[in-house]
PDB file of C-alpha atoms and ligand atoms in Angstrom:
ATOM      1  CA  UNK A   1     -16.880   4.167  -6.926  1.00  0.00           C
ATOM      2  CA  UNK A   2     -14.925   2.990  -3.690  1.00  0.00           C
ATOM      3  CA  UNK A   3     -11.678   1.951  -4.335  1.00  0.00           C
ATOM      4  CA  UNK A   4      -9.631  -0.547  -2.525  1.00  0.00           C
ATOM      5  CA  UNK A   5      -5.627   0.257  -2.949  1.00  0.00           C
ATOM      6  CA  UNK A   6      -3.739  -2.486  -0.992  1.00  0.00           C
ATOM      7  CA  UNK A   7      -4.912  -5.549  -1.194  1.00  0.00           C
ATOM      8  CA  UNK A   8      -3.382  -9.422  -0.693  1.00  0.00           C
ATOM      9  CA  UNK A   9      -5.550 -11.596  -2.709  1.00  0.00           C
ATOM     10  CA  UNK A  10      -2.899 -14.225  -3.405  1.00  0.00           C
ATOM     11  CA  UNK A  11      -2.229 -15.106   0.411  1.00  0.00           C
ATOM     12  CA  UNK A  12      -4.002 -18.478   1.677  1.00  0.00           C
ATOM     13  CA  UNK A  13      -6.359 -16.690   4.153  1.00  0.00           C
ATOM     14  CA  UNK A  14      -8.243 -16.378   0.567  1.00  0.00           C
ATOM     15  CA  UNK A  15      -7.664 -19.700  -1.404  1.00  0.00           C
ATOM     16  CA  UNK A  16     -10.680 -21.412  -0.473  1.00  0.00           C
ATOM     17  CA  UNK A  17     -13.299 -18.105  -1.641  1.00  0.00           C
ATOM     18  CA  UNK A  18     -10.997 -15.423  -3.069  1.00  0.00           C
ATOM     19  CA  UNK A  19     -14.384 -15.232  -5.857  1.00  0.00           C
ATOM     20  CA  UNK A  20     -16.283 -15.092  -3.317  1.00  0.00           C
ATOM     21  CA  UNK A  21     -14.458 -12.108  -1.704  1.00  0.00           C
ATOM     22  CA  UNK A  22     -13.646 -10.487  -4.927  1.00  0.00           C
ATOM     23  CA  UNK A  23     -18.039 -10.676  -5.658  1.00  0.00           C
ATOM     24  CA  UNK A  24     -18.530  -9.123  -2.317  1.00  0.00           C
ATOM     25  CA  UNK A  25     -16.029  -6.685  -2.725  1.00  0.00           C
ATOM     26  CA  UNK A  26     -17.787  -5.474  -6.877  1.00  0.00           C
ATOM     27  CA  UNK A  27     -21.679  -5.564  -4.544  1.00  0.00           C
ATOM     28  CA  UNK A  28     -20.156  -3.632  -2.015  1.00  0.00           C
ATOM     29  CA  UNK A  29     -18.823  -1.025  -4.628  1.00  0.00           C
ATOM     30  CA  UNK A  30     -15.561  -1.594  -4.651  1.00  0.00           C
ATOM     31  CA  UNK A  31     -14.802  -0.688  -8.854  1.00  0.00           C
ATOM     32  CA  UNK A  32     -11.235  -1.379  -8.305  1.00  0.00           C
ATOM     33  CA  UNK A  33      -8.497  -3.082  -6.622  1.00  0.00           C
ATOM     34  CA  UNK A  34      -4.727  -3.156  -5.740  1.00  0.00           C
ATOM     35  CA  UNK A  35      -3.382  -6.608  -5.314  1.00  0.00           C
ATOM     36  CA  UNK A  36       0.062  -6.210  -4.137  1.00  0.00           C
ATOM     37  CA  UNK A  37       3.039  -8.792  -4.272  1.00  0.00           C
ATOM     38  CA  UNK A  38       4.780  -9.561  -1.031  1.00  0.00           C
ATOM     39  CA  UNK A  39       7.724 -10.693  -2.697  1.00  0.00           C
ATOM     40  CA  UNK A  40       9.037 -11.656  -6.549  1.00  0.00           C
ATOM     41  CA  UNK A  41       9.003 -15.309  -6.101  1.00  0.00           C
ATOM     42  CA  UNK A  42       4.817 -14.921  -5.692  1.00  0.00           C
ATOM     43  CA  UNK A  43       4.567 -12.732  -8.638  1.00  0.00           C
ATOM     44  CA  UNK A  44       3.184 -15.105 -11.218  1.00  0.00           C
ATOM     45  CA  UNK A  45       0.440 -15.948  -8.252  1.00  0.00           C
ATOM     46  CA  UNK A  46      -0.263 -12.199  -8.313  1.00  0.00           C
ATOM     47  CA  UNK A  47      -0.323 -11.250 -11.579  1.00  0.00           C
ATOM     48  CA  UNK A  48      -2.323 -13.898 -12.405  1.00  0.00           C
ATOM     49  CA  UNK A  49      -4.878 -12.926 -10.238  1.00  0.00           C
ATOM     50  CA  UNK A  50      -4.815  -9.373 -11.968  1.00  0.00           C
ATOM     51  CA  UNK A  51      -4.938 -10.692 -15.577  1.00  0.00           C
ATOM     52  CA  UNK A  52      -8.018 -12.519 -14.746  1.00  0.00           C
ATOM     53  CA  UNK A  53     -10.268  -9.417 -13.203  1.00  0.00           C
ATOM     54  CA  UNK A  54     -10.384  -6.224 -15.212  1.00  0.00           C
ATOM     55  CA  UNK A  55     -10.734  -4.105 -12.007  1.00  0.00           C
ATOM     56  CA  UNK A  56      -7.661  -5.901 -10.245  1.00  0.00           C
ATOM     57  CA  UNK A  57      -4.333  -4.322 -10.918  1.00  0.00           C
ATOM     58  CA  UNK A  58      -0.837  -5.386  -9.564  1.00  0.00           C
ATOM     59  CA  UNK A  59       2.340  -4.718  -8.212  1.00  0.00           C
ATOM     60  CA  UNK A  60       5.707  -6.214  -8.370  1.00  0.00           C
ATOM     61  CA  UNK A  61       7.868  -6.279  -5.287  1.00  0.00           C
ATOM     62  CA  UNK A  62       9.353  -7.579  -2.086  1.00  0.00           C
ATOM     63  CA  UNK A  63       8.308  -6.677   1.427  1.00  0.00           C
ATOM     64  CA  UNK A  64      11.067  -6.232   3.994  1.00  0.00           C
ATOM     65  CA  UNK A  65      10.071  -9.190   5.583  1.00  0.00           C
ATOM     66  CA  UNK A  66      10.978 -11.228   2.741  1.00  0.00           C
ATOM     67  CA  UNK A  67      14.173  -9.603   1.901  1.00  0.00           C
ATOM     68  CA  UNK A  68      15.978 -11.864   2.929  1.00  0.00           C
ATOM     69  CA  UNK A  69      14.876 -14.627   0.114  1.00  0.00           C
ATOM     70  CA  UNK A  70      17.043 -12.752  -2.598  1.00  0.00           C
ATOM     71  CA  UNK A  71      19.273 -10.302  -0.343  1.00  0.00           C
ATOM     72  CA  UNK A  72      20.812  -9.621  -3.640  1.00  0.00           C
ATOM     73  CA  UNK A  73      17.703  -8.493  -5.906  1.00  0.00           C
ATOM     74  CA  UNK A  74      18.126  -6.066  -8.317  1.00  0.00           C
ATOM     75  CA  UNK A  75      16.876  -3.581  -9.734  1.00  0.00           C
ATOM     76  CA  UNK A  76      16.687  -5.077 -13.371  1.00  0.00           C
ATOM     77  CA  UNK A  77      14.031  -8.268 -12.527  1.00  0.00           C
ATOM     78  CA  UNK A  78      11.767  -5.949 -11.256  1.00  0.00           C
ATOM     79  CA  UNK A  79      12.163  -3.405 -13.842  1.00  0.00           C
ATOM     80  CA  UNK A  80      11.556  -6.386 -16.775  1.00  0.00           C
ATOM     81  CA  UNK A  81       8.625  -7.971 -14.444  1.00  0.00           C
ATOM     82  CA  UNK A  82       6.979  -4.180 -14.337  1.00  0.00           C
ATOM     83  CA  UNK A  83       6.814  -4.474 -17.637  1.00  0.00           C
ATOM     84  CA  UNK A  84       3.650  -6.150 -17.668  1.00  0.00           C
ATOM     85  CA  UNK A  85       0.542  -3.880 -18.715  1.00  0.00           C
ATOM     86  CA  UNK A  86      -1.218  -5.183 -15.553  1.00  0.00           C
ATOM     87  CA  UNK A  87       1.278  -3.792 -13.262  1.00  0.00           C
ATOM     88  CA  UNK A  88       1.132  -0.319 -11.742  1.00  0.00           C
ATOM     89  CA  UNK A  89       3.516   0.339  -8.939  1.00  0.00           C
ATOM     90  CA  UNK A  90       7.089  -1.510  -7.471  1.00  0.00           C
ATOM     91  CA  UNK A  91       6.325  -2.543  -4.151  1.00  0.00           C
ATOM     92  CA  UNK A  92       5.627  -2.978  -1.119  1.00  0.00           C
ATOM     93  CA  UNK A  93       8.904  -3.078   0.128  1.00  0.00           C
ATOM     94  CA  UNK A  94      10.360  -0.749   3.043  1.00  0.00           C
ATOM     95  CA  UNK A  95      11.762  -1.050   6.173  1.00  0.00           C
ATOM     96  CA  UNK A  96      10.312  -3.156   8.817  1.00  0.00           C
ATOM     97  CA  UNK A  97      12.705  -3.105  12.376  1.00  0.00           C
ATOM     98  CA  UNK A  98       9.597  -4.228  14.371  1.00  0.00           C
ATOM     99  CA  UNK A  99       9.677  -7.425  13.337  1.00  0.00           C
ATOM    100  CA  UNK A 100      13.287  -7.265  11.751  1.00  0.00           C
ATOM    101  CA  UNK A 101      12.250 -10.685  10.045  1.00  0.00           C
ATOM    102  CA  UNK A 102      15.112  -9.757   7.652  1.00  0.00           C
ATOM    103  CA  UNK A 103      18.391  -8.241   8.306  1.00  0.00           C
ATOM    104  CA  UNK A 104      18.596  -4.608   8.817  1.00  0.00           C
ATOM    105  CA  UNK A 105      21.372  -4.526   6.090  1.00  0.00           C
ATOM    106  CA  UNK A 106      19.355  -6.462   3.782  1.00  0.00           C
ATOM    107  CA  UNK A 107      16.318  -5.084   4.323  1.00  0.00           C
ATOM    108  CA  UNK A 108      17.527  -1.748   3.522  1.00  0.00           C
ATOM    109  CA  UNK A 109      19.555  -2.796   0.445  1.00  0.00           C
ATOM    110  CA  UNK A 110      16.628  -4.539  -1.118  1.00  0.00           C
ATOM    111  CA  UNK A 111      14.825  -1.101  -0.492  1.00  0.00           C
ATOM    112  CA  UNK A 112      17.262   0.709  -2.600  1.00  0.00           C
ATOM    113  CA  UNK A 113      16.884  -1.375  -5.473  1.00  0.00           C
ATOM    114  CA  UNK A 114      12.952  -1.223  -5.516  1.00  0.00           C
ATOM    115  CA  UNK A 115      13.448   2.855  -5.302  1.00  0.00           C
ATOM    116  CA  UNK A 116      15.688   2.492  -8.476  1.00  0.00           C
ATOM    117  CA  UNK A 117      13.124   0.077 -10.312  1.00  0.00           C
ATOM    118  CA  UNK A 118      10.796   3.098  -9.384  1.00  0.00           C
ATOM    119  CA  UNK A 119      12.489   6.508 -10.620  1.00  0.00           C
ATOM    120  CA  UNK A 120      13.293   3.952 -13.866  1.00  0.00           C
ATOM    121  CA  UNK A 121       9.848   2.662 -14.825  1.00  0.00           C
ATOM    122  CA  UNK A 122       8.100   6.305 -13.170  1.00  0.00           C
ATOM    123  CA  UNK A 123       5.707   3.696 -11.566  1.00  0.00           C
ATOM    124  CA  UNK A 124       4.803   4.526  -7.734  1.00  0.00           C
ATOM    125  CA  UNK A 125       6.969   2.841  -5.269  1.00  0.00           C
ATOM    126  CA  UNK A 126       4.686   1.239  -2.375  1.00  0.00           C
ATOM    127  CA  UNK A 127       6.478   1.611   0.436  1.00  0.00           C
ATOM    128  CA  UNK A 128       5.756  -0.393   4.149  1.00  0.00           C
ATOM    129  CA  UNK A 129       7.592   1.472   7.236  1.00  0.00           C
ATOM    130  CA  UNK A 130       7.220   0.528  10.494  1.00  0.00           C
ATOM    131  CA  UNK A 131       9.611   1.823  13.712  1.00  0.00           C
ATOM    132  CA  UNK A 132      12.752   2.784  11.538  1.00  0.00           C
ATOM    133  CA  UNK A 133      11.885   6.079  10.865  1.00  0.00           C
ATOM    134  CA  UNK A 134      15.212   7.627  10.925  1.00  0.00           C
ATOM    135  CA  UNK A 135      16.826   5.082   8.695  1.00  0.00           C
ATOM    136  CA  UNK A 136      13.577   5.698   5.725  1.00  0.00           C
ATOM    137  CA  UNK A 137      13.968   9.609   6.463  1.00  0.00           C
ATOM    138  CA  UNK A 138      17.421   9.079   5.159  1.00  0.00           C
ATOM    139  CA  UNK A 139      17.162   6.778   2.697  1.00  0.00           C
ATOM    140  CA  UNK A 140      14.041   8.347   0.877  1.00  0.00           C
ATOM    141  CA  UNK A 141      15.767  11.859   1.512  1.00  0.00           C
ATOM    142  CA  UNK A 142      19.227  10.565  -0.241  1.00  0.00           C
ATOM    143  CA  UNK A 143      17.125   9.016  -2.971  1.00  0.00           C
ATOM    144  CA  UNK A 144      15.187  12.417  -3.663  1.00  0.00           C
ATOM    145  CA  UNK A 145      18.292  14.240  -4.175  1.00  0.00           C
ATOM    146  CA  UNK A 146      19.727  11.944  -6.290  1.00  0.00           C
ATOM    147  CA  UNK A 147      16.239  11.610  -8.556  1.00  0.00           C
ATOM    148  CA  UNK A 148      12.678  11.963  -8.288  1.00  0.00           C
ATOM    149  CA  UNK A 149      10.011   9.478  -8.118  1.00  0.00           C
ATOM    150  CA  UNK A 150       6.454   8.955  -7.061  1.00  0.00           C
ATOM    151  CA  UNK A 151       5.832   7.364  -3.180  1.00  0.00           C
ATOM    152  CA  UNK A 152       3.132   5.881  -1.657  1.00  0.00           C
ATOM    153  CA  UNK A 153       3.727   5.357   2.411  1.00  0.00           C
ATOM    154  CA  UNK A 154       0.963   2.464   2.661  1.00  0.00           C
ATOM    155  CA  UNK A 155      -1.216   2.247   5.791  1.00  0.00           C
ATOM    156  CA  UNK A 156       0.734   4.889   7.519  1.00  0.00           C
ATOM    157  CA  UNK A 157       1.286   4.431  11.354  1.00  0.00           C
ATOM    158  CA  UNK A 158       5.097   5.692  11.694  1.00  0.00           C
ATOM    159  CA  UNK A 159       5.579   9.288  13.124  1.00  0.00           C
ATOM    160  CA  UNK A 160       4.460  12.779  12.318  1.00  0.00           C
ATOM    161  CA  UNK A 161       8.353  14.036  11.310  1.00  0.00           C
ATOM    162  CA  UNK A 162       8.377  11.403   8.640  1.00  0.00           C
ATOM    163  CA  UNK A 163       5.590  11.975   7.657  1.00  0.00           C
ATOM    164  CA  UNK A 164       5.920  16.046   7.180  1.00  0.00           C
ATOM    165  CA  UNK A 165       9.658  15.279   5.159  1.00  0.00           C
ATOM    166  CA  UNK A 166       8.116  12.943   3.083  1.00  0.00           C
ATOM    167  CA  UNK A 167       4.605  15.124   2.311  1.00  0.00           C
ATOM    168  CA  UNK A 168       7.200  18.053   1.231  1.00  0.00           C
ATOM    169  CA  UNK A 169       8.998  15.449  -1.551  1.00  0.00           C
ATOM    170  CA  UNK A 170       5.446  15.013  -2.867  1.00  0.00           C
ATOM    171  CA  UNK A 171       4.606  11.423  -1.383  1.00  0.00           C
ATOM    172  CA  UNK A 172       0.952   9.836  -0.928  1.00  0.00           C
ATOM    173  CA  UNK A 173      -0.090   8.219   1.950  1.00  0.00           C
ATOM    174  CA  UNK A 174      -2.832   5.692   2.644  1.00  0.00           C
ATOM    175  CA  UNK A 175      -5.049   5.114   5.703  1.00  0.00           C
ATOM    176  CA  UNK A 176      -6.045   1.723   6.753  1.00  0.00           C
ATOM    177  CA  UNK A 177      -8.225   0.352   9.104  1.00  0.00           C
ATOM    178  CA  UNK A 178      -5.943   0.699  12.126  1.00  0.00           C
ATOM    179  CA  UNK A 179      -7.783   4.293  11.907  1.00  0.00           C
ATOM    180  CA  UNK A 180     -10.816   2.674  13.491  1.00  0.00           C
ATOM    181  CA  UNK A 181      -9.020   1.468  16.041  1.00  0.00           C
ATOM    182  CA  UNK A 182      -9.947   2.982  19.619  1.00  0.00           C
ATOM    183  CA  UNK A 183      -6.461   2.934  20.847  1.00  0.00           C
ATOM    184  CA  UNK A 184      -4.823   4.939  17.268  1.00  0.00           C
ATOM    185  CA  UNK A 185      -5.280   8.772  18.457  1.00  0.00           C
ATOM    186  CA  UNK A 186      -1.922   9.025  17.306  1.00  0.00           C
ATOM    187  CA  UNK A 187      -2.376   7.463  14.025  1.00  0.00           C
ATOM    188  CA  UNK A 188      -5.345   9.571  13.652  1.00  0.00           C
ATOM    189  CA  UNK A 189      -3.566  12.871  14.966  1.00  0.00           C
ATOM    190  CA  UNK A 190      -1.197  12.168  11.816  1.00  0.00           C
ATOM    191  CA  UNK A 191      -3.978  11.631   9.396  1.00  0.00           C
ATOM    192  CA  UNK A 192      -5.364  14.934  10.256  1.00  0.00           C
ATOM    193  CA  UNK A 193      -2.474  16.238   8.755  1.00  0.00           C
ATOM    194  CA  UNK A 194      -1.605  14.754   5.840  1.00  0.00           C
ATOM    195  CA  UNK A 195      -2.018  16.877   2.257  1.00  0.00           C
ATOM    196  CA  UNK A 196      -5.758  16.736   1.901  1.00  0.00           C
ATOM    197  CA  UNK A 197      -5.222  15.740  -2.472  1.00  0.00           C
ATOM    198  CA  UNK A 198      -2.576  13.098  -1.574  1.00  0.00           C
ATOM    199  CA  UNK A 199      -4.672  11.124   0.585  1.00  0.00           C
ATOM    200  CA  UNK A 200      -6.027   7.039  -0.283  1.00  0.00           C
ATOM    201  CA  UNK A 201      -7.644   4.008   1.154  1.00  0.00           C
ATOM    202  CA  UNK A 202      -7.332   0.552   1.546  1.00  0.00           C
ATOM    203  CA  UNK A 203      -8.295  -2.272   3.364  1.00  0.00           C
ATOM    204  CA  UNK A 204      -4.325  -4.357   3.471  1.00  0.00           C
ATOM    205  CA  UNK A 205      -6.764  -7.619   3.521  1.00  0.00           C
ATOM    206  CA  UNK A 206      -6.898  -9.910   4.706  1.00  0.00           C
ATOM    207  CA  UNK A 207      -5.407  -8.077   8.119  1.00  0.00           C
ATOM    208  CA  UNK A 208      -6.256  -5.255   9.799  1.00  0.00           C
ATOM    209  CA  UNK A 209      -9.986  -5.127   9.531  1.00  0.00           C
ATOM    210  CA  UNK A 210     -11.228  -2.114  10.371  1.00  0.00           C
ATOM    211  CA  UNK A 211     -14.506  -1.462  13.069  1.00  0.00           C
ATOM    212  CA  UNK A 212     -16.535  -3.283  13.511  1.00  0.00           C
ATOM    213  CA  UNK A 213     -14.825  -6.365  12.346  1.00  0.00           C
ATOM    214  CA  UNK A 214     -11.674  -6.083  14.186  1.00  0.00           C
ATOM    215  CA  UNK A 215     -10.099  -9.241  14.807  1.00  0.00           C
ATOM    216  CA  UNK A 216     -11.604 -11.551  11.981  1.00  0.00           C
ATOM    217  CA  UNK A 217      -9.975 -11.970   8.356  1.00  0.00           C
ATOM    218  CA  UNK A 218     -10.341  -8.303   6.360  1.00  0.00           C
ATOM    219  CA  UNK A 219     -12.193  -8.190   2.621  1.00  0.00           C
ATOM    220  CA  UNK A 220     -12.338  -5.507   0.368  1.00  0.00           C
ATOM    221  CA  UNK A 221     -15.939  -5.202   0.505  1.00  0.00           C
ATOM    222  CA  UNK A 222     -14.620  -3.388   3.957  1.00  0.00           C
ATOM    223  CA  UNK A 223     -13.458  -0.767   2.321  1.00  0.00           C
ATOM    224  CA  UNK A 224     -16.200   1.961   3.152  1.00  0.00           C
ATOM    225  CA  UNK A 225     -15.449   1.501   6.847  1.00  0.00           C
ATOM    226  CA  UNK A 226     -12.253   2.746   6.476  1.00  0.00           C
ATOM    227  CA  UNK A 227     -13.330   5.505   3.953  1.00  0.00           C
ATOM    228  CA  UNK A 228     -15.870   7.060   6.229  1.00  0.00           C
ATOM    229  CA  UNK A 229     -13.359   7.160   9.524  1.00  0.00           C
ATOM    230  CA  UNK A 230     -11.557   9.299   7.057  1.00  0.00           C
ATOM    231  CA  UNK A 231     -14.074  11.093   6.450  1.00  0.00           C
ATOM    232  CA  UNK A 232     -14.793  11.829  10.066  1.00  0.00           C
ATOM    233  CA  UNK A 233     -10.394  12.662  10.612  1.00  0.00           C
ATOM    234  CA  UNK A 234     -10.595  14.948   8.305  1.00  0.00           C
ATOM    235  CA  UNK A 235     -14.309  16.598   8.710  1.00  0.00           C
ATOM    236  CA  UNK A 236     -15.329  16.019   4.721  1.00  0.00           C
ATOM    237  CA  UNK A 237     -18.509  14.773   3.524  1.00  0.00           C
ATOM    238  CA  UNK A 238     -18.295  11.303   2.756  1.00  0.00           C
ATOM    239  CA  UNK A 239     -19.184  11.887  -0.790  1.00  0.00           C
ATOM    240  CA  UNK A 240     -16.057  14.485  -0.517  1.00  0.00           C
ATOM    241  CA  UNK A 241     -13.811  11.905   0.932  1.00  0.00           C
ATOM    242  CA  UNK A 242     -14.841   9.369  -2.077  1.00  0.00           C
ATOM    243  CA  UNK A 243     -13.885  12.104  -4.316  1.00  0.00           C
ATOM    244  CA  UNK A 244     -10.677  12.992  -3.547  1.00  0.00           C
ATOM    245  CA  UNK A 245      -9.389   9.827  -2.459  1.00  0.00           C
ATOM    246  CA  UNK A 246     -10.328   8.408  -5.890  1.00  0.00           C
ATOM    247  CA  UNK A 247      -8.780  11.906  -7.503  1.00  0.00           C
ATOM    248  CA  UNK A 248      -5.463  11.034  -5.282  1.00  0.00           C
ATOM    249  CA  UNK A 249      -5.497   7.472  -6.115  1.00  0.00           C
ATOM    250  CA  UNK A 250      -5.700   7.760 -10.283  1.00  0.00           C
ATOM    251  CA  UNK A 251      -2.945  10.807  -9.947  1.00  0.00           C
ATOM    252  CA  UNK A 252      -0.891   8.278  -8.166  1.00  0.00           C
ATOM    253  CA  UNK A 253      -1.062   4.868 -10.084  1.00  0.00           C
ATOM    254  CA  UNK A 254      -1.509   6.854 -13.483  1.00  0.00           C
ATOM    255  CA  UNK A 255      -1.046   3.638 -15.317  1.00  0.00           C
ATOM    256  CA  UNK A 256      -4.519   2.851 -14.789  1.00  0.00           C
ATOM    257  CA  UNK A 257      -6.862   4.368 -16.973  1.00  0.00           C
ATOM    258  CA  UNK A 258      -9.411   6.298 -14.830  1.00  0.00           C
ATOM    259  CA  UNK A 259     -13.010   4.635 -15.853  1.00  0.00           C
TER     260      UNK A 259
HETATM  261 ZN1   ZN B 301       2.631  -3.266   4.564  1.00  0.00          ZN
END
């Protein structure tokens, strides 16, 4: 079974054939998806989505991009929304000072409270980083001492120091199809790396589509793409990498019942 871990079925690159994409996906072998909330005020879009397809689960979050629509969220709403059987991780938020489409301050504020929501509900937090390494070194490393929880550093393309600190406080990391990419030696030197049973895939459709379909809208039906340039990073068998990405995935979102 292939498994797709980050997906964005609710965004309007996929209103006129999300079916469609969600058939191609089940032919293609995909036996279950992620579909991940970009931020609380699309939650009911997501969930929804999830409630309707047994093998789509959900998350419940805001991405630093959107911060700034609630600069003042809480942990509370998204500890009550998590309560929702269909949801299985608090997420993605981060810290995003490429685009810095939110304030710094906020971004990192609305962080904190998804890391609370996390060590509360013991769901995995889904974390987005991209150039502000030092700033999620510290914040994740603060939050560790103060209280465990479980981490997921989604489609990982930040650098190899924050990515040894946060292996050693137990977090999982996912590889995307930016690992296809000719140009992402680095990204790939950093995937060799990474603690071979805390490893996952996913497709972040619709971007990011991995070789050879760089460039048009992503599906999950992608998926394997991605799963076999892992397979190739790390030198595993492909029926190796399909094992213990799917062994990493159910140890991480262990709300899920593994089929
Ligand atoms: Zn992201």
């Amino acid at each position: 079974m292939l498994i797709d871990s980050h997906v964005n079925l609710h965004a309007p690159q996929f209103a006129q054939d999300r079916d469609e994409v969600i058939a191609r996906a089940r032919s293609a072998g995909v036996g279950l998806m992620v579909t991940i909330c970009d931020k609380v005020s699309n939650f009911e879009a997501v969930r929804a989505i999830a409630h309707a397809h047994p093998d789509i689960w959900c998350t419940v979050g805001t991405h630093p991009h959107e911060a700034k629509e609630d600069p003042d969220l809480a942990a509370e709403p998204l500890i009550a929304l998590a309560a929702d059987p269909r949801v299985v991780g608090v997420g993605e938020c981060g810290l995003d000072y490429h685009y810095d489409l939110s304030p710094r301050d906020v971004q990192r504020r609305v962080f904190a409270a998804h890391i609370a929501a996390a060590r509360a509900t013991g769901l995995p937090l889904v974390v987005h980083t991209r150039e502000a390494d030092a700033d999620m070194a510290a914040m994740l490393r603060q939050a560790h001492a103060e209280g465990p929880f479980k981490l997921l550093l989604h489609c990982y393309t930040s650098g190899a120091e924050l990515a040894r600190e946060a292996a050693a406080m137990g977090a999982w990391f996912s590889v995307s199809g930016i690992a296809t990419f000719k140009a992402a030696e680095d990204v790939r030197a950093v995937i060799r790396d990474m603690p071979d049973d805390r490893i996952i895939v996913e497709t972040d459709c619709p971007y990011l589509a991995p070789a050879p379909y760089r460039g048009r809208r992503n599906e999950p039906a992608y998926i394997g793409h991605v799963l076999a340039k892992l397979a190739e990073i790390r030198g595993w068998s492909p029926e190796e990498a399909e094992a213990r990405t799917t062994d990493a995935f159910f140890n991480l979102f262990d709300r899920i019942p593994r089929p």
